[in-house]
Amino acid sequence: MINRVYQLIRPYSFSVKYEEFLIKNQDTIVVRPHYIALCHADQRYFQGNRPSKILQQKLPMALIHESCGVVVYDPKGDYQAGDTVVMIPNQPPHHFQFGTEFYENYAKGGYFRSSGHDGFMREFVTISRDRIVRYSAIPDKVAAITEFVSVGVHGITRFKQVAHSRRKRLVIWGSGSLAYAVATLAKEEFPDSTIIVVGKNSEKLRLFSFVDEVYDVSELKDDFTFDHAFECVGGNGTQDAYREIIRHIQPQGTVIMMGVSELEVPLNTRDILEKGLTWIGSSRSGRTDFEEAVRMMEKPQIHARLNLIIHESHPIQEIQDIYHFFEEDTVTPFKTVAKWDI
Amino acid sequence: MIYAGILAGGTGTRMGIQEMPKQFLPLGNQPIIMHTLEKFLFVPDIDIVYVAVHPHWMTYFDDLLAKYIPTQREKIRIVAGGEDRNDSIMNIIRDIQTAGAVSDRDMLITHDAVRPFVSYRMIIDNIHAMESGNAADTVVVANDTIVESIDGKTISSIPNRTHMYQGQTPQTFKINSFVQLYENMANDVKKTLTDACKVFVLNEEPVVLVTGEYSNIKITTVTDLKIAEAMLGESVQ
């Protein structure tokens, strides 16, 4: 069949590539994307906010790694045409062994869709059987951000394995989409803990009605403290966030680093040593994180909360709508999704 | 029920290759018709995909299916193509009627086998168009000025381009509506019909427009095939 792949060929410029695909083995499933969601990483490619060498290496490339879709063909028949699934953009190398202490999302030799490999902006996606997860009780536009939620799940999984057992006060640092998703998950996962959010944007902070304490970073008192932190800031604000976290965190606390910064970030290592802190880098996610994300998101209170940070843009019915989608995302405070109707 | 009908009754004389109907020529790694057929098989809303094939080529086509699409045979039915386009469509409809009762909502999405660049979106839009009418035609705005010449030597008229569209496929209609109109037409009128939508237009029945795409080319000439190969370009595996 001739498939259409909508690629970013250079910043601010999309083009369609016609690509023949043949279903070569019984493990390949064909999925029609239904809803897509934008990530900062996609926006950085679209706007050309990556080093020019990276852009030269990676483009042309189809963007988007957050999508839910509908199965249209499964050669084995495990999935029926019409089954709704979320797609996992991470593809570990063939030799990767699951079920060990190592995570698929850090394995060398794999690839990630929309980072050096075509993402989900296609008419149809051919994908391995183990790279889709079925869902049923999640609204489609919320299911579109499952990958994003699974990144939060992965951060919490890392935290549960590493952090010491005093978890009375947990802080989520940031007021954006990732902070919101992590706070939503943490509230569910740690019902006995006090869940605290610290951010800069008071408008956004108002949305965190379900957490126990919310602070504007400028109002923090010297005696403000917590046991562990999830850093969900990224970008230019990362340095300030780390400085404040180190200042307020209790000794031997764990910091889960989740925000992406293009720049190197100076750290107050003296105080990190003095307090005996544990720093964990956490990025992307794997199949088990997706399964857990779907399980959590099927709970009505979880998908209802996540629904609040989702802005649904116009359906994408022609290439012009793709530009509109990316541009609209720059003026929406949280996540932007759209029905993939092209 | 939603049926698709891939029309592959032609014998390929316009390609200058007498032996091989054009829909069986390779494009990339597959015959053109396999690309077209697979696109319809990947639309979950469609229950059965019919293929109307010239009687001489039915066995050949069956063998191609076994080779290229061995797993979805239960969703595909092959019928003999007729003398012209509407004759092939009627052969498909007769087979549908033989299999069981046809309701007034049942539709047939007809499509040229030699338009492999049809998109999922166009097919879905054709299905949705049946909510507002009994027939739909996929079209693109005419970019070239259309001129009419009755004698083939001089222009007799130049229609207003803003009202001109070029017809593509899919063309979709409610089966019972089509049968009722078509069977009431005189035989000499039937012979002048070039497509299914004209059956509705001549009977003053509205035909809904569905937006097509310029990439949805019809591979009729050697030049068309070269353009199609260029469109696939280096992405052919």
Coordinates of C-alpha atoms in Angstrom, one line a residue:
Chain A
M1 CA 0.0 0.0 0.0
I2 CA 1.1 3.6 -0.6
N3 CA 1.3 5.4 2.7
R4 CA 1.4 9.1 3.3
V5 CA 4.1 10.5 5.7
Y6 CA 3.9 14.1 6.6
Q7 CA 7.4 15.2 7.2
L8 CA 9.0 18.4 8.5
I9 CA 11.6 19.1 5.8
R10 CA 13.0 22.2 7.4
P11 CA 11.7 24.5 10.2
Y12 CA 8.2 25.8 9.5
S13 CA 7.9 23.6 6.3
F14 CA 6.0 20.3 6.0
S15 CA 5.8 18.1 2.9
V16 CA 4.1 14.8 2.2
K17 CA 6.2 11.7 1.3
Y18 CA 4.6 8.7 -0.4
E19 CA 6.0 5.5 1.0
E20 CA 5.2 2.0 0.0
F21 CA 4.9 -0.4 2.8
L22 CA 4.6 -4.2 2.8
I23 CA 3.6 -6.1 5.8
K24 CA 6.6 -8.4 6.2
N25 CA 5.8 -10.4 9.3
Q26 CA 3.1 -11.5 11.6
D27 CA 4.2 -9.1 14.3
T28 CA 3.5 -5.9 12.3
I29 CA 0.2 -4.2 13.1
V30 CA -1.3 -1.4 11.1
V31 CA -2.8 1.5 13.1
R32 CA -4.6 4.6 11.9
P33 CA -3.7 7.5 14.1
H34 CA -6.8 9.1 15.6
Y35 CA -5.7 11.9 17.9
I36 CA -2.2 13.4 18.1
A37 CA -0.6 15.5 20.8
L38 CA 2.2 18.0 20.7
C39 CA 5.3 17.9 22.8
H40 CA 7.9 20.6 23.3
A41 CA 10.4 18.5 21.4
D42 CA 8.2 18.6 18.3
Q43 CA 7.8 22.4 18.7
R44 CA 11.6 22.8 19.0
Y45 CA 12.0 21.0 15.6
F46 CA 9.2 23.0 14.0
Q47 CA 10.6 26.3 15.2
G48 CA 14.2 25.3 14.4
N49 CA 15.2 25.7 18.1
R50 CA 17.7 22.8 17.8
P51 CA 21.4 23.1 16.9
S52 CA 21.6 23.3 13.1
K53 CA 23.8 20.2 12.9
I54 CA 21.0 18.2 14.7
L55 CA 18.4 19.6 12.3
Q56 CA 20.5 18.7 9.3
Q57 CA 20.9 15.1 10.6
K58 CA 17.3 14.5 11.6
L59 CA 15.2 16.3 9.0
P60 CA 13.2 15.5 6.9
M61 CA 11.3 13.6 9.6
A62 CA 7.6 13.1 10.6
L63 CA 7.1 14.7 14.0
I64 CA 4.8 13.6 16.9
H65 CA 5.4 10.8 19.3
E66 CA 2.1 11.1 21.3
S67 CA -0.8 9.5 19.6
C68 CA -3.7 7.1 20.0
G69 CA -5.2 5.2 17.1
V70 CA -7.4 2.5 15.8
V71 CA -6.1 -0.9 14.7
V72 CA -7.0 -1.5 11.0
Y73 CA -5.1 -4.7 10.5
D74 CA -3.5 -7.4 12.6
P75 CA -2.3 -10.4 10.6
K76 CA -2.6 -12.6 13.7
G77 CA -6.1 -11.4 14.6
D78 CA -5.3 -10.7 18.3
Y79 CA -6.5 -7.2 17.7
Q80 CA -9.8 -6.6 15.9
A81 CA -10.2 -3.8 13.3
G82 CA -11.5 -0.9 15.3
D83 CA -9.7 -1.7 18.6
T84 CA -8.4 1.5 20.2
V85 CA -4.7 1.6 21.2
V86 CA -2.0 3.9 22.3
M87 CA 1.3 3.7 20.4
I88 CA 4.8 3.4 22.1
P89 CA 7.3 5.6 20.2
N90 CA 10.3 3.9 21.9
Q91 CA 11.7 0.9 20.0
P92 CA 14.5 -0.8 22.0
P93 CA 17.1 -2.9 20.0
H94 CA 16.2 -6.4 19.1
H95 CA 18.5 -8.0 21.6
F96 CA 17.1 -6.1 24.5
Q97 CA 16.0 -8.3 27.4
F98 CA 12.9 -7.2 29.1
G99 CA 12.2 -7.9 32.8
T100 CA 15.6 -7.1 34.1
E101 CA 16.8 -4.1 36.2
F102 CA 17.5 -2.2 33.0
Y103 CA 15.0 -0.1 31.3
E104 CA 14.2 -0.2 27.6
N105 CA 14.1 3.6 27.2
Y106 CA 17.8 4.0 28.0
A107 CA 19.0 1.0 25.9
K108 CA 21.6 1.9 23.3
G109 CA 20.9 0.9 19.7
G110 CA 17.2 1.5 19.8
Y111 CA 15.3 4.4 18.3
F112 CA 12.6 6.8 19.2
R113 CA 9.9 7.9 16.7
S114 CA 10.1 11.7 15.9
S115 CA 13.7 11.8 17.0
G116 CA 15.8 10.5 14.1
H117 CA 13.0 8.2 12.9
D118 CA 9.6 9.2 11.5
G119 CA 7.0 9.9 14.1
F120 CA 3.2 9.4 14.0
M121 CA 2.2 12.0 11.5
R122 CA 1.3 9.5 8.9
E123 CA -1.8 8.1 7.2
F124 CA -1.1 4.7 8.7
V125 CA 1.5 3.5 11.2
T126 CA 3.1 0.1 10.9
I127 CA 4.2 -0.9 14.4
S128 CA 5.3 -4.0 16.3
R129 CA 2.8 -5.9 18.3
D130 CA 4.6 -5.1 21.6
R131 CA 4.6 -1.4 20.8
I132 CA 0.8 -0.9 21.2
V133 CA -1.3 -1.0 24.4
R134 CA -5.1 -1.4 24.2
Y135 CA -7.4 1.1 26.0
S136 CA -11.2 1.4 26.2
A137 CA -12.3 3.6 29.1
I138 CA -10.3 6.7 28.3
P139 CA -11.7 9.6 26.1
D140 CA -9.7 9.6 22.9
K141 CA -8.4 13.1 23.2
V142 CA -7.1 12.2 26.7
A143 CA -5.6 8.9 25.4
A144 CA -3.6 11.0 22.9
I145 CA -1.4 12.2 25.8
T146 CA -0.7 8.7 27.2
E147 CA 3.0 8.8 26.2
F148 CA 3.3 12.1 28.2
V149 CA 1.6 10.5 31.2
S150 CA 3.8 7.4 30.9
V151 CA 6.9 9.6 31.2
G152 CA 5.4 10.7 34.6
V153 CA 4.8 7.1 35.5
H154 CA 8.4 6.3 34.7
G155 CA 9.6 9.1 37.0
I156 CA 7.5 7.8 39.8
T157 CA 8.7 4.2 39.2
R158 CA 12.3 5.4 39.5
F159 CA 11.4 7.3 42.6
K160 CA 9.8 4.4 44.3
Q161 CA 12.8 2.2 43.7
V162 CA 15.4 4.7 44.9
A163 CA 14.0 7.2 47.5
H164 CA 14.2 6.5 51.2
S165 CA 11.0 5.5 52.9
R166 CA 10.2 8.8 54.6
R167 CA 7.8 10.3 52.1
K168 CA 5.7 12.6 54.1
R169 CA 6.1 15.7 52.0
L170 CA 6.7 15.3 48.2
V171 CA 7.2 18.4 46.1
I172 CA 6.5 18.7 42.3
W173 CA 8.5 21.6 41.1
G174 CA 7.0 23.3 38.1
S175 CA 3.6 24.5 37.0
G176 CA 3.4 23.2 33.4
S177 CA 1.9 20.1 31.8
L178 CA 4.5 17.7 33.1
A179 CA 4.1 19.0 36.7
Y180 CA 0.4 18.6 36.4
A181 CA 0.6 15.0 35.1
V182 CA 3.2 14.0 37.8
A183 CA 1.1 15.7 40.5
T184 CA -2.0 13.9 39.3
L185 CA -0.2 10.5 39.4
A186 CA 1.6 11.2 42.7
K187 CA -1.7 12.1 44.4
E188 CA -3.1 8.8 43.4
E189 CA 0.1 6.8 44.1
F190 CA 0.9 8.3 47.5
P191 CA -2.4 8.9 49.2
D192 CA -0.7 9.3 52.6
S193 CA 1.8 11.9 51.5
T194 CA 1.4 15.6 51.4
I195 CA 1.6 16.5 47.7
I196 CA 3.1 20.0 47.2
V197 CA 3.4 22.0 44.0
V198 CA 5.8 24.9 43.6
G199 CA 5.7 27.0 40.5
K200 CA 6.2 30.4 39.0
N201 CA 3.0 30.8 37.0
S202 CA 0.1 31.7 39.3
E203 CA -2.5 31.3 36.6
K204 CA -1.4 27.8 35.9
L205 CA -1.0 26.9 39.6
R206 CA -4.7 27.6 40.1
L207 CA -5.5 24.4 38.2
F208 CA -3.8 22.2 40.8
S209 CA -6.9 22.1 43.0
F210 CA -6.4 18.4 43.9
V211 CA -3.0 18.8 45.6
D212 CA -2.5 19.6 49.3
E213 CA -0.3 22.7 49.1
V214 CA 0.5 25.1 46.3
Y215 CA 3.2 27.8 46.4
D216 CA 4.4 30.5 44.2
V217 CA 8.2 30.2 44.2
S218 CA 8.6 33.9 45.1
E219 CA 6.7 33.4 48.4
L220 CA 8.7 30.4 49.8
K221 CA 9.7 30.9 53.4
D222 CA 13.1 29.8 54.7
D223 CA 11.5 26.9 56.8
F224 CA 9.7 25.5 53.8
T225 CA 10.9 21.9 53.4
F226 CA 10.0 18.5 51.9
D227 CA 11.5 15.0 51.8
H228 CA 11.8 14.5 48.0
A229 CA 11.3 16.4 44.8
F230 CA 10.2 15.9 41.2
E231 CA 11.8 18.6 39.0
C232 CA 9.4 19.3 36.1
V233 CA 10.7 22.7 34.9
G234 CA 13.2 22.2 32.1
G235 CA 14.4 24.9 29.8
N236 CA 15.9 28.2 31.1
G237 CA 14.2 27.8 34.5
T238 CA 16.1 24.6 35.3
Q239 CA 19.0 26.3 37.1
D240 CA 16.7 28.3 39.4
A241 CA 14.6 25.3 40.2
Y242 CA 17.6 23.2 41.2
R243 CA 19.0 25.9 43.3
E244 CA 15.7 26.2 45.3
I245 CA 15.2 22.5 45.5
I246 CA 18.7 22.0 47.0
R247 CA 18.1 24.9 49.4
H248 CA 14.8 23.5 50.8
I249 CA 15.0 19.7 50.5
Q250 CA 15.7 17.6 53.6
P251 CA 19.0 15.7 53.9
Q252 CA 19.2 12.4 51.9
G253 CA 16.3 13.4 49.8
T254 CA 15.9 12.2 46.2
V255 CA 15.5 14.6 43.2
I256 CA 13.9 13.1 40.1
M257 CA 15.1 15.2 37.2
M258 CA 12.5 15.3 34.5
G259 CA 12.6 18.7 32.7
V260 CA 14.7 18.9 29.5
S261 CA 17.2 21.7 29.1
E262 CA 19.1 22.4 25.9
L263 CA 21.8 24.2 27.9
E264 CA 24.2 22.8 30.5
V265 CA 22.9 23.6 34.0
P266 CA 25.3 24.7 36.9
L267 CA 24.6 22.9 40.2
N268 CA 25.5 23.7 43.8
T269 CA 27.4 20.5 44.3
R270 CA 28.7 21.5 47.7
D271 CA 25.2 21.5 49.2
I272 CA 24.3 18.3 47.2
L273 CA 27.2 16.6 48.9
E274 CA 26.5 18.1 52.3
K275 CA 22.9 17.0 52.3
G276 CA 23.8 13.6 50.7
L277 CA 21.2 14.0 48.0
T278 CA 20.4 11.4 45.3
W279 CA 19.8 12.6 41.8
I280 CA 18.0 10.5 39.3
G281 CA 17.8 11.4 35.6
S282 CA 14.5 10.2 34.2
S283 CA 13.4 10.5 30.6
R284 CA 11.0 8.8 28.2
S285 CA 9.2 5.6 29.1
G286 CA 8.7 1.9 28.1
R287 CA 5.9 -0.6 27.7
T288 CA 5.4 -1.2 31.4
D289 CA 5.0 2.6 32.0
F290 CA 2.5 2.7 29.2
E291 CA 0.5 -0.1 30.7
E292 CA 0.5 1.6 34.1
A293 CA -0.4 4.9 32.5
V294 CA -3.4 3.3 30.8
R295 CA -4.5 1.6 34.0
M296 CA -4.3 4.9 35.9
M297 CA -6.0 6.9 33.1
E298 CA -8.9 4.6 32.9
K299 CA -9.9 5.8 36.4
P300 CA -12.5 8.5 35.9
Q301 CA -11.0 11.0 38.3
I302 CA -7.6 10.7 36.6
H303 CA -8.7 11.2 33.0
A304 CA -11.1 14.0 34.2
R305 CA -8.2 15.9 35.8
L306 CA -6.0 15.4 32.8
N307 CA -8.8 16.6 30.5
L308 CA -8.4 20.0 32.1
I309 CA -4.9 20.6 30.7
I310 CA -5.9 19.5 27.1
H311 CA -6.8 22.0 24.5
E312 CA -8.3 20.5 21.4
S313 CA -7.3 22.3 18.2
H314 CA -9.1 22.1 14.9
P315 CA -9.1 18.7 13.2
I316 CA -6.2 18.3 10.9
Q317 CA -7.7 17.7 7.4
E318 CA -5.0 19.2 5.2
I319 CA -1.4 20.3 5.5
Q320 CA -2.3 23.9 6.3
D321 CA -4.0 22.6 9.4
I322 CA -0.7 21.2 10.6
Y323 CA 0.8 24.7 10.7
H324 CA -2.2 26.0 12.5
F325 CA -1.9 23.2 15.1
F326 CA 1.8 24.0 15.8
E327 CA 1.1 27.7 16.0
E328 CA -2.0 27.4 18.2
D329 CA 0.1 25.3 20.6
T330 CA 2.4 28.3 21.3
V331 CA -0.5 30.3 22.8
T332 CA -2.1 27.5 24.8
P333 CA -0.9 27.0 28.4
F334 CA -0.7 23.2 28.5
K335 CA -1.2 20.3 26.0
T336 CA -2.5 20.7 22.5
V337 CA -4.2 17.8 20.8
A338 CA -6.0 17.4 17.4
K339 CA -8.0 14.9 15.6
W340 CA -5.9 13.4 12.8
D341 CA -8.3 13.5 9.9
I342 CA -6.0 14.0 7.0
Chain B
M1 CA -23.5 -2.5 5.1
I2 CA -20.8 -0.6 3.5
Y3 CA -19.3 -2.1 0.3
A4 CA -16.4 -0.9 -1.8
G5 CA -16.1 -1.7 -5.5
I6 CA -12.7 -1.5 -7.1
L7 CA -13.3 -1.2 -10.9
A8 CA -10.6 -3.1 -12.8
G9 CA -12.5 -4.1 -15.9
G10 CA -10.2 -2.3 -18.3
T11 CA -7.8 -4.1 -20.8
G12 CA -5.0 -1.5 -20.8
T13 CA -5.0 -0.4 -24.4
R14 CA -4.3 3.2 -23.6
M15 CA -1.0 2.3 -22.1
G16 CA 0.1 0.9 -25.4
I17 CA 0.6 -2.5 -23.8
Q18 CA -2.0 -4.8 -25.2
E19 CA -1.2 -7.8 -23.1
M20 CA -1.3 -6.4 -19.6
P21 CA -4.2 -4.3 -18.2
K22 CA -2.6 -1.2 -16.6
Q23 CA -3.9 -2.0 -13.1
F24 CA -1.6 -5.1 -13.0
L25 CA 1.6 -3.2 -13.8
P26 CA 4.0 -2.9 -11.0
L27 CA 4.4 0.3 -8.9
G28 CA 7.1 -0.1 -6.4
N29 CA 7.1 -3.7 -5.3
Q30 CA 3.4 -4.4 -6.0
P31 CA 0.9 -4.3 -8.9
I32 CA -1.0 -1.0 -8.9
I33 CA -4.3 -2.7 -8.0
M34 CA -2.8 -4.2 -4.8
H35 CA -1.9 -0.8 -3.5
T36 CA -5.5 0.4 -4.2
L37 CA -7.1 -2.7 -2.7
E38 CA -5.1 -2.6 0.5
K39 CA -6.1 1.0 1.2
F40 CA -9.8 -0.1 1.2
L41 CA -9.1 -3.2 3.3
F42 CA -7.6 -0.9 5.9
V43 CA -10.9 1.0 6.4
P44 CA -12.6 -0.8 9.3
D45 CA -16.0 0.7 8.3
I46 CA -16.0 -1.2 5.0
D47 CA -17.5 -4.7 5.3
I48 CA -16.7 -6.2 1.9
V49 CA -14.4 -5.0 -0.9
Y50 CA -15.5 -6.1 -4.4
V51 CA -13.1 -6.1 -7.3
A52 CA -14.6 -6.2 -10.8
V53 CA -12.0 -7.8 -13.1
H54 CA -12.2 -8.5 -16.8
P55 CA -13.2 -12.1 -17.2
H56 CA -10.0 -13.1 -19.0
W57 CA -7.9 -11.9 -16.0
M58 CA -9.9 -13.2 -13.1
T59 CA -7.7 -16.2 -12.4
Y60 CA -4.6 -14.1 -12.8
F61 CA -6.0 -11.6 -10.3
D62 CA -6.9 -14.4 -7.9
D63 CA -3.3 -15.6 -8.1
L64 CA -2.0 -12.1 -7.4
L65 CA -4.2 -12.0 -4.3
A66 CA -2.8 -15.3 -3.0
K67 CA 0.7 -13.8 -3.5
Y68 CA 0.3 -10.3 -2.1
I69 CA -2.7 -10.3 0.2
P70 CA -3.1 -13.9 1.4
T71 CA -4.6 -13.1 4.8
Q72 CA -7.7 -11.0 4.2
R73 CA -9.4 -13.1 1.5
E74 CA -12.7 -13.3 3.4
K75 CA -13.2 -9.6 3.0
I76 CA -12.6 -9.6 -0.8
R77 CA -15.0 -10.8 -3.5
I78 CA -14.2 -10.9 -7.2
V79 CA -16.8 -10.4 -9.9
A80 CA -16.6 -10.3 -13.7
G81 CA -16.3 -6.8 -15.1
G82 CA -18.9 -5.7 -17.5
E83 CA -18.8 -4.0 -20.9
D84 CA -18.6 -0.5 -19.4
R85 CA -18.2 1.1 -16.0
N86 CA -21.8 1.0 -14.9
D87 CA -22.1 -2.6 -16.2
S88 CA -19.3 -3.6 -13.9
I89 CA -21.0 -1.7 -11.0
M90 CA -24.3 -3.6 -11.8
N91 CA -22.4 -6.9 -11.7
I92 CA -21.2 -6.0 -8.2
I93 CA -24.6 -5.0 -7.1
R94 CA -26.2 -8.2 -8.4
D95 CA -23.7 -10.2 -6.3
I96 CA -24.6 -8.1 -3.3
Q97 CA -28.3 -8.7 -3.9
T98 CA -27.7 -12.4 -4.3
A99 CA -26.0 -12.6 -0.9
G100 CA -28.9 -11.0 0.9
A101 CA -31.4 -8.2 1.2
V102 CA -30.1 -4.7 0.6
S103 CA -31.3 -2.0 2.9
D104 CA -31.9 1.6 1.8
R105 CA -28.8 2.7 3.8
D106 CA -26.4 0.2 2.2
M107 CA -23.8 2.0 0.2
L108 CA -21.2 1.2 -2.5
I109 CA -18.0 3.1 -2.7
T110 CA -16.7 2.7 -6.2
H111 CA -13.1 3.4 -7.1
D112 CA -10.8 3.2 -10.1
A113 CA -8.2 0.4 -9.6
V114 CA -5.7 2.7 -11.2
R115 CA -5.9 5.4 -8.5
P116 CA -3.6 3.9 -5.9
F117 CA -2.9 7.3 -4.2
V118 CA -6.4 7.5 -2.8
S119 CA -6.3 8.4 0.9
Y120 CA -8.1 7.1 4.0
R121 CA -9.5 10.5 4.5
M122 CA -11.2 10.6 1.1
I123 CA -12.8 7.2 1.7
I124 CA -14.1 8.2 5.1
D125 CA -15.4 11.5 3.7
N126 CA -17.3 9.6 1.0
I127 CA -18.9 7.4 3.7
H128 CA -19.8 10.5 5.7
A129 CA -21.3 12.2 2.6
M130 CA -24.0 9.5 2.6
E131 CA -25.5 11.2 5.7
S132 CA -26.5 14.2 3.5
G133 CA -27.3 12.6 0.2
N134 CA -27.7 9.5 -1.9
A135 CA -24.6 10.0 -4.0
A136 CA -21.2 11.6 -3.7
D137 CA -18.4 12.4 -6.1
T138 CA -14.7 13.1 -5.2
V139 CA -13.5 16.2 -7.1
V140 CA -10.7 18.8 -7.2
V141 CA -11.0 22.4 -8.2
A142 CA -10.0 22.7 -11.9
N143 CA -6.8 24.6 -12.1
D144 CA -6.6 24.6 -15.9
T145 CA -9.2 26.5 -17.9
I146 CA -11.7 24.1 -19.4
V147 CA -12.6 24.7 -23.0
E148 CA -15.4 23.1 -24.9
S149 CA -15.2 22.2 -28.5
I150 CA -18.1 20.5 -30.2
D151 CA -16.3 20.0 -33.6
G152 CA -12.8 19.4 -32.2
K153 CA -11.4 22.2 -34.2
T154 CA -12.5 25.5 -32.6
I155 CA -13.7 26.5 -29.2
S156 CA -17.4 26.6 -28.8
S157 CA -17.4 27.8 -25.2
I158 CA -15.3 28.5 -22.2
P159 CA -17.2 27.8 -19.0
N160 CA -16.6 29.9 -15.9
R161 CA -13.6 28.2 -14.2
T162 CA -14.7 29.0 -10.7
H163 CA -17.6 26.5 -11.3
M164 CA -15.4 23.8 -12.8
Y165 CA -14.2 20.7 -10.9
Q166 CA -12.4 17.7 -12.1
G167 CA -14.0 14.4 -11.2
Q168 CA -12.0 11.7 -9.5
T169 CA -13.0 8.6 -7.6
P170 CA -14.2 7.4 -5.1
Q171 CA -17.8 7.8 -6.2
T172 CA -20.3 6.6 -3.6
F173 CA -24.0 6.0 -3.7
K174 CA -26.8 4.3 -1.8
I175 CA -27.3 1.0 -3.7
N176 CA -31.1 1.0 -3.9
S177 CA -31.2 4.6 -5.1
F178 CA -28.7 3.8 -7.9
V179 CA -30.5 0.6 -9.0
Q180 CA -33.9 2.3 -9.2
L181 CA -32.6 5.2 -11.3
Y182 CA -30.3 3.1 -13.5
E183 CA -32.9 0.5 -14.4
N184 CA -35.4 3.1 -15.4
M185 CA -33.1 4.6 -17.9
A186 CA -33.4 3.8 -21.6
N187 CA -30.6 1.6 -23.1
D188 CA -29.3 4.3 -25.4
V189 CA -29.0 6.8 -22.5
K190 CA -27.2 4.1 -20.5
K191 CA -24.6 3.9 -23.2
T192 CA -23.8 7.6 -22.9
L193 CA -23.0 7.3 -19.2
T194 CA -19.3 7.7 -18.3
D195 CA -19.7 7.2 -14.6
A196 CA -22.1 6.4 -11.8
C197 CA -22.7 10.0 -10.7
K198 CA -24.2 10.9 -14.1
V199 CA -27.0 8.5 -13.3
F200 CA -28.0 10.8 -10.5
V201 CA -27.3 14.1 -12.3
L202 CA -29.5 13.1 -15.3
N203 CA -32.3 12.3 -12.9
E204 CA -31.8 15.6 -11.1
E205 CA -30.8 14.0 -7.9
P206 CA -28.1 15.9 -5.9
V207 CA -24.6 14.5 -5.8
V208 CA -22.5 15.7 -2.8
L209 CA -19.0 16.9 -3.5
V210 CA -16.1 15.4 -1.6
T211 CA -12.7 17.1 -1.6
G212 CA -10.2 15.0 -3.6
E213 CA -6.5 15.7 -4.0
Y214 CA -4.3 16.3 -7.0
S215 CA -2.1 13.5 -5.9
N216 CA -5.0 11.1 -6.5
I217 CA -3.9 10.6 -10.0
K218 CA -5.3 8.1 -12.5
I219 CA -2.6 6.0 -14.0
T220 CA -3.8 5.7 -17.6
T221 CA -0.7 6.5 -19.7
V222 CA 3.0 5.7 -19.6
T223 CA 3.6 9.3 -18.4
D224 CA 1.2 8.8 -15.5
L225 CA 3.0 5.7 -14.5
K226 CA 6.3 7.6 -14.6
I227 CA 4.8 10.3 -12.4
A228 CA 3.5 7.7 -10.0
E229 CA 7.0 6.1 -9.8
A230 CA 8.5 9.6 -9.2
M231 CA 6.0 10.2 -6.4
L232 CA 7.1 7.1 -4.7
G233 CA 10.7 8.0 -5.4
E234 CA 13.5 6.7 -3.3
S235 CA 11.1 5.6 -0.6
V236 CA 10.4 2.3 -2.5
Q237 CA 11.9 -0.4 -0.4

